[in-house]
Amino acid sequence: MDTLLTAEIAANAPRYRRKSSTFIDGIHDVSQDANNMAPAQLYSTMSGRLFHSGRIAIVMVGLPARGKTHICVSMARYLQWLGVKTRIFHLGDYRRATVGEGVEVPQDYFYPNASPASVMLRQKILKRCREDIYGWLNHENGQVAIYDAVNPTASGRLALAKEFAKHDVQTLFIESFVDDDEILKENARNVKISSPDFHGMDPDEAAQRYLQRIQTKIPVFETMEEKGLNYVKMKNAGEQFFYNNVSFNYLSHRIVFYLTNLHIKARTTFFVRAGTATEEDSYKADAPLSEEGRAYAEKVAETLLKHREEERQAAIANGAPDHPLRPLSIWTSTRLRTIQTAEPLQKLGYKVRQRSQMSQINPGVCEKLSERAIRSLYPEEVEKHELDPYHHRYPRAESYHDLAVRLEPIILELEREQNDLLIIAHESVLRVLYAYLMHCSTRDIPKLKFPRDEIIEIIPAAYQNEAKRVHIPGLDPKFIPSSPEDIRIPVPGSPSGPSSPIPGLGSPGEPCELVVLSRPPEKVINKAKEMVADKVADED
Amino acid sequence: MAPKTNGIGVQVEDMKICVVMVGLPARGKSYIAQKAQRYLKWLSIPAKTFNVGNYRRTDAPQPSADFFDTNNPEGERKRRAAAEAAVADMLQWFKSGEGVVAILDATNSTKERRKWVLDKVKSEGIEVIFVESKCDDEELIMANIRDVKTTSPDYKGQDPEKAAVDFRDRIRNYEKVYKSINEDGDEDDLTYLKIMNVGKQVIINRIRDYLQSRIVYYLMNLHIRPRSVWLSRHGESMLNIEGRIGGDAGLSHRGEEYAGKLPDLVLESVGSNRPLTVWTSTLKRTIATARHLPKHYNQLQWKALDELDAGVCDGMTYQEIADMYPEDFQARDEDKYNYRYRGGESYRDVVIRLEPIIMELERSEDILIISHQAVIRCIYAYFMQKTQEESPWVPVPLHTLMKLTPRAYGTEVQTFKANIKAVSTWRGKGSTAKHEDPAPDGGV
């Protein structure tokens, strides 16, 4: 392989220079640690591949503004969560690296009768992308390569499947087919925001223009009907699926199952801690909210509703149409304190669903034991725990890994939900769900912090999710930090400073910060944003 | 997933689903219905099948093909009455509060009939998903006809040749009025799954919730090609002899003998030279047991097939467990399915981790599984529809090969003994014996 080119791509492709942060979705990060197990991995293997499935190339099919990138990013997030080594190869990254940032491809780049120069350029870009795919599958134990491109013609797809087969790679095509004007316009509106060409234009008109431009640029697109290929055709964002199954294997079926729950409509997920209960220390007691807990619940409702309305006004000011807010669903666990934290909102008419899978991590024998007691009773367990806080399980307790496996159905339902969603749960559950949406590493999950004075808002975007923290003003500082509600499982301190092995008990080394009462909502600055700006408008 | 109420009287899981089967006779509908029910129950979701044919049989036990002719008013009336009775019972089952997923097993081959069922069930606040099996492959249909005519109560005791002819006439009567779902484009609003030619093509339309998607996922993994599943435990291990549980020991002398005889035993039960795919766990004793099998058999090792993890009790005898953890020992006997060993697993945990195995098993054809007592119990429970009270006590003797063959109306079991002595690892409730003979019914 051309090493110069690889270096060039490394310099230009965002996935190579992304740096981990728990507030930016880590989906495009390349893991440095080969031994890092995924959150809900069923088992570990020497190769890092599931041994009951071969190597798969998932090839995306569909014109721009069909939600392809969103689908492949979501799919990668889910597969990696399940412990399948997955990486996305956006053809656009290779195009940019080849023709240069901001340089347009020739007008006839996508034409069936393109000039020899354009054809050669296209071939060159395709070849480089594919060489990277093979390199990753062959030398880095990759299992699923997701190839994100338009792939508009049947002949091109047949050739691609043949080529992959030669390399002992099974191909599964996933087409996103949209003929619903509303969905197209909505997608186009989301895409065009980043393009200066449409600056200051009426959003509907800009969307229309954008769609027309796609049509002139890519005049030929054949929807999938190839009998001999494995494919999934997703129509209008999940309204209907058609599967042509020549030889689906375990992973293909799993992907199909995931896709039936996926949709490409924008919606936001909020995370909130449950209020404090009267019997903080008991896992089994299932105590009701204390008085402070009730006051907290009122604050949550007030802050959240105010924030949603502000966001809507801001969007309108930005040129979005004056639509009413999306409906908001609320999920709680079946434990009283989470149910009661939802009550103020329920009284306002919001629908609350209780999910039994969302109960907090089971502390097992650690229930009602102080840190000292745990250390003296189970010194060996504490040692093991400190080595691997994610996978270690105290006697009769659940590990975070157990919790993640238990929450997997919730993950699928989370994807299915079309409304905005507020999840009120114990911090342990929030950690695992947050880790899925933001793709955090298992080393970080047990350490993620969700103080009570913040509502976490997760906004999905095509390329990655973004997290935002919304401050809840006017809370008693004592009430805010990770409370004794936490189960008493020691978590090793962060390298930056001493902290209590038991977050629930607080630590003298960790003074409570004084809270500024009216802090503006803090937007997480997404440094990758500029880098991905034209990614969403990709036309490859 | 069962409906539960908590302290403040809110239902946890209020979702109820009616799966309505659609399709001509001999398309594997009953097979699908029966499988789906078994799978859901295995996952602790209350499910029940309402077979309209069974209701009709009380009125017309063994009708001939003309009974199914749409021009036969008497037949029409009786069939309609059977459908009404089945639906009424089904709604009653939902109202009683115990039902979560009902499966209405009938042809439902006309638009009118589907609309009638939809309106009736929807008005009770229950979601409807239609599941159609459509098949044009003559060979598959004939294989199904052969299977049905030998197992269906409609043809019990009749001449098989005559039965086949009659059954084909019956299908022809249905074909006259049959409309595939959304064939005319006016049923686009229905939630449906259409499986064509045993999963070669599939359409999924307007899936509305997670449980529906889960059922769909399962059904997509099913096929109706004839096949069998063979189950065997590993050969007797060194720890078996000592009466110790778990561990990762090698085979005993007699265990080795079983491994040596297994290829012949398998050949005898398969009855031909066709190759099987062999799945073992990742533990030494199953891999050693499989190692003499023919080279052209594919072998796969699954972590998920490893023995139930006994946590702190791993490698102990039952007596040692009873001495060291008397409370746990008792708690386990009281609710063996849910009891989780300290730092280990429960049978429920094993079922959850076996789910991908079951999915893969459903997709595959002939498979030989060499695994461990608790794991085989869970797989056996899935195929034989054993309850959670029964399954942890099922006797699974060493040095015995079981052949399970799924049929339209249940699973057939055949047992092949190697006639090589081995200790018994079955244990009765409350017992701490190292080796005892299993009670005939598993002691439940």
PDB file of C-alpha atoms in Angstrom, chain A residues 42-44 51-52 227 235 238-251 253-257 260-261 333-336 339-340 343 346 352-357 362 365 378 381 393-398 402 405 408-410 412-413 416, chain B residues 1 4 6-8 10-15 182 188 192 196 198-211 213-217 220-221 282 300-304 309 312 328 339-345 352-353 355-357 359-360 363:
ATOM      1  CA  LEU A  42     -20.602 -12.081  25.430  1.00  0.00           C
ATOM      2  CA  TYR A  43     -17.171 -13.607  25.632  1.00  0.00           C
ATOM      3  CA  SER A  44     -13.605 -12.660  24.883  1.00  0.00           C
ATOM      4  CA  PHE A  51     -15.831 -17.171  16.414  1.00  0.00           C
ATOM      5  CA  HIS A  52     -19.270 -18.134  15.181  1.00  0.00           C
ATOM      6  CA  LYS A 227     -31.580 -11.595  -6.331  1.00  0.00           C
ATOM      7  CA  LYS A 235     -37.926   2.005   3.379  1.00  0.00           C
ATOM      8  CA  GLY A 238     -38.021   1.878   9.077  1.00  0.00           C
ATOM      9  CA  GLU A 239     -41.641   1.869   7.930  1.00  0.00           C
ATOM     10  CA  GLN A 240     -40.950  -1.277   5.943  1.00  0.00           C
ATOM     11  CA  PHE A 241     -38.036  -3.652   5.562  1.00  0.00           C
ATOM     12  CA  PHE A 242     -37.366  -6.033   2.751  1.00  0.00           C
ATOM     13  CA  TYR A 243     -34.758  -8.700   3.240  1.00  0.00           C
ATOM     14  CA  ASN A 244     -33.225 -10.726   0.508  1.00  0.00           C
ATOM     15  CA  ASN A 245     -31.502 -13.471   2.358  1.00  0.00           C
ATOM     16  CA  VAL A 246     -29.084 -15.579   0.429  1.00  0.00           C
ATOM     17  CA  SER A 247     -26.890 -16.559   3.337  1.00  0.00           C
ATOM     18  CA  PHE A 248     -27.473 -14.528   6.451  1.00  0.00           C
ATOM     19  CA  ASN A 249     -25.399 -15.548   9.440  1.00  0.00           C
ATOM     20  CA  TYR A 250     -25.699 -14.812  13.122  1.00  0.00           C
ATOM     21  CA  LEU A 251     -24.355 -11.278  12.849  1.00  0.00           C
ATOM     22  CA  HIS A 253     -29.582 -11.435  11.753  1.00  0.00           C
ATOM     23  CA  ARG A 254     -28.475  -9.470  14.755  1.00  0.00           C
ATOM     24  CA  ILE A 255     -27.963  -6.402  12.569  1.00  0.00           C
ATOM     25  CA  VAL A 256     -31.371  -6.882  11.039  1.00  0.00           C
ATOM     26  CA  PHE A 257     -32.909  -7.036  14.501  1.00  0.00           C
ATOM     27  CA  THR A 260     -35.912  -2.928  12.866  1.00  0.00           C
ATOM     28  CA  ASN A 261     -35.597  -0.852  16.004  1.00  0.00           C
ATOM     29  CA  SER A 333     -37.110   1.832  36.813  1.00  0.00           C
ATOM     30  CA  THR A 334     -39.614  -0.022  38.978  1.00  0.00           C
ATOM     31  CA  ARG A 335     -38.047   1.409  42.118  1.00  0.00           C
ATOM     32  CA  LEU A 336     -40.074   3.926  44.043  1.00  0.00           C
ATOM     33  CA  ILE A 339     -41.103   6.592  39.898  1.00  0.00           C
ATOM     34  CA  GLN A 340     -41.705   9.369  42.367  1.00  0.00           C
ATOM     35  CA  GLU A 343     -44.431  12.329  39.408  1.00  0.00           C
ATOM     36  CA  GLN A 346     -46.674  12.755  35.180  1.00  0.00           C
ATOM     37  CA  VAL A 352     -44.329   7.456  32.254  1.00  0.00           C
ATOM     38  CA  ARG A 353     -43.265   3.859  31.629  1.00  0.00           C
ATOM     39  CA  GLN A 354     -41.591   1.677  34.186  1.00  0.00           C
ATOM     40  CA  ARG A 355     -38.899  -0.699  33.030  1.00  0.00           C
ATOM     41  CA  SER A 356     -37.935  -3.542  35.301  1.00  0.00           C
ATOM     42  CA  GLN A 357     -34.589  -4.000  33.531  1.00  0.00           C
ATOM     43  CA  ASN A 362     -27.286  -5.167  42.616  1.00  0.00           C
ATOM     44  CA  VAL A 365     -23.218  -8.750  49.933  1.00  0.00           C
ATOM     45  CA  TYR A 378     -13.515  -9.127  51.420  1.00  0.00           C
ATOM     46  CA  GLU A 381     -12.490  -9.066  46.301  1.00  0.00           C
ATOM     47  CA  ARG A 393     -18.513  -8.901  40.578  1.00  0.00           C
ATOM     48  CA  TYR A 394     -18.694  -8.898  44.389  1.00  0.00           C
ATOM     49  CA  PRO A 395     -20.289 -11.987  45.937  1.00  0.00           C
ATOM     50  CA  ARG A 396     -23.939 -12.096  44.929  1.00  0.00           C
ATOM     51  CA  ALA A 397     -23.599  -8.706  43.274  1.00  0.00           C
ATOM     52  CA  GLU A 398     -23.775  -7.595  39.686  1.00  0.00           C
ATOM     53  CA  ASP A 402     -23.738  -7.838  34.051  1.00  0.00           C
ATOM     54  CA  VAL A 405     -25.925  -7.240  29.368  1.00  0.00           C
ATOM     55  CA  GLU A 408     -29.310  -4.591  26.197  1.00  0.00           C
ATOM     56  CA  PRO A 409     -33.066  -4.831  25.503  1.00  0.00           C
ATOM     57  CA  ILE A 410     -33.400  -1.301  26.848  1.00  0.00           C
ATOM     58  CA  LEU A 412     -32.858  -1.529  21.528  1.00  0.00           C
ATOM     59  CA  GLU A 413     -35.986   0.084  22.876  1.00  0.00           C
ATOM     60  CA  ARG A 416     -36.920   2.458  18.810  1.00  0.00           C
TER      61      ARG A 416
ATOM     62  CA  MET B   1     -41.697  -9.236  31.192  1.00  0.00           C
ATOM     63  CA  LYS B   4     -46.339  -6.839  37.566  1.00  0.00           C
ATOM     64  CA  ASN B   6     -45.550  -2.273  42.236  1.00  0.00           C
ATOM     65  CA  GLY B   7     -46.359  -0.513  45.470  1.00  0.00           C
ATOM     66  CA  ILE B   8     -48.299   2.282  43.845  1.00  0.00           C
ATOM     67  CA  VAL B  10     -48.913   0.846  38.203  1.00  0.00           C
ATOM     68  CA  GLN B  11     -48.507  -1.897  35.663  1.00  0.00           C
ATOM     69  CA  VAL B  12     -44.938  -2.445  34.717  1.00  0.00           C
ATOM     70  CA  GLU B  13     -45.497  -4.081  31.396  1.00  0.00           C
ATOM     71  CA  ASP B  14     -48.844  -3.302  29.900  1.00  0.00           C
ATOM     72  CA  MET B  15     -48.066  -4.390  26.400  1.00  0.00           C
ATOM     73  CA  ASN B 182     -51.126  -6.452   1.192  1.00  0.00           C
ATOM     74  CA  ASP B 188     -50.273  -1.287   4.104  1.00  0.00           C
ATOM     75  CA  TYR B 192     -46.984  -7.662   9.522  1.00  0.00           C
ATOM     76  CA  MET B 196     -41.445 -16.003   1.710  1.00  0.00           C
ATOM     77  CA  VAL B 198     -38.752 -20.109   4.243  1.00  0.00           C
ATOM     78  CA  GLY B 199     -36.938 -16.848   4.794  1.00  0.00           C
ATOM     79  CA  LYS B 200     -35.379 -16.349   1.355  1.00  0.00           C
ATOM     80  CA  GLN B 201     -37.221 -13.047   1.272  1.00  0.00           C
ATOM     81  CA  VAL B 202     -38.821 -11.307   4.193  1.00  0.00           C
ATOM     82  CA  ILE B 203     -40.974  -8.205   4.475  1.00  0.00           C
ATOM     83  CA  ILE B 204     -41.408  -6.488   7.793  1.00  0.00           C
ATOM     84  CA  ASN B 205     -44.015  -3.768   7.866  1.00  0.00           C
ATOM     85  CA  ARG B 206     -44.704  -1.175  10.548  1.00  0.00           C
ATOM     86  CA  ILE B 207     -43.277  -2.850  13.590  1.00  0.00           C
ATOM     87  CA  ARG B 208     -44.528  -0.794  16.483  1.00  0.00           C
ATOM     88  CA  ASP B 209     -42.744  -1.971  19.573  1.00  0.00           C
ATOM     89  CA  TYR B 210     -39.817  -3.830  20.907  1.00  0.00           C
ATOM     90  CA  LEU B 211     -41.488  -7.136  21.780  1.00  0.00           C
ATOM     91  CA  SER B 213     -39.370  -6.759  16.846  1.00  0.00           C
ATOM     92  CA  ARG B 214     -38.062  -9.459  19.119  1.00  0.00           C
ATOM     93  CA  ILE B 215     -40.674 -11.960  17.905  1.00  0.00           C
ATOM     94  CA  VAL B 216     -39.896 -10.987  14.324  1.00  0.00           C
ATOM     95  CA  TYR B 217     -36.195 -11.497  14.923  1.00  0.00           C
ATOM     96  CA  MET B 220     -36.681 -14.815  10.882  1.00  0.00           C
ATOM     97  CA  ASN B 221     -34.216 -17.303  12.267  1.00  0.00           C
ATOM     98  CA  THR B 282     -14.466 -24.120  25.700  1.00  0.00           C
ATOM     99  CA  LEU B 300     -16.965 -24.823  16.854  1.00  0.00           C
ATOM    100  CA  GLN B 301     -16.237 -23.894  20.453  1.00  0.00           C
ATOM    101  CA  TRP B 302     -18.694 -21.629  22.253  1.00  0.00           C
ATOM    102  CA  LYS B 303     -18.009 -19.829  25.491  1.00  0.00           C
ATOM    103  CA  ALA B 304     -21.775 -19.671  25.920  1.00  0.00           C
ATOM    104  CA  ASP B 309     -20.625 -21.071  36.801  1.00  0.00           C
ATOM    105  CA  VAL B 312     -17.251 -19.861  45.030  1.00  0.00           C
ATOM    106  CA  ASP B 328     -27.133 -21.119  50.081  1.00  0.00           C
ATOM    107  CA  TYR B 339     -30.681 -19.231  42.617  1.00  0.00           C
ATOM    108  CA  ARG B 340     -27.387 -17.622  41.683  1.00  0.00           C
ATOM    109  CA  TYR B 341     -24.239 -19.136  43.182  1.00  0.00           C
ATOM    110  CA  ARG B 342     -22.101 -16.644  45.044  1.00  0.00           C
ATOM    111  CA  GLY B 343     -20.010 -15.053  42.356  1.00  0.00           C
ATOM    112  CA  GLY B 344     -21.549 -17.447  39.850  1.00  0.00           C
ATOM    113  CA  GLU B 345     -24.675 -18.018  37.828  1.00  0.00           C
ATOM    114  CA  ILE B 352     -30.074 -15.624  28.995  1.00  0.00           C
ATOM    115  CA  ARG B 353     -26.579 -16.394  27.815  1.00  0.00           C
ATOM    116  CA  GLU B 355     -30.254 -17.154  23.785  1.00  0.00           C
ATOM    117  CA  PRO B 356     -27.795 -16.523  20.941  1.00  0.00           C
ATOM    118  CA  ILE B 357     -27.133 -20.265  20.859  1.00  0.00           C
ATOM    119  CA  MET B 359     -31.050 -18.369  17.692  1.00  0.00           C
ATOM    120  CA  GLU B 360     -28.104 -19.925  15.907  1.00  0.00           C
ATOM    121  CA  ARG B 363     -30.967 -21.048  11.857  1.00  0.00           C
TER     122      ARG B 363
END
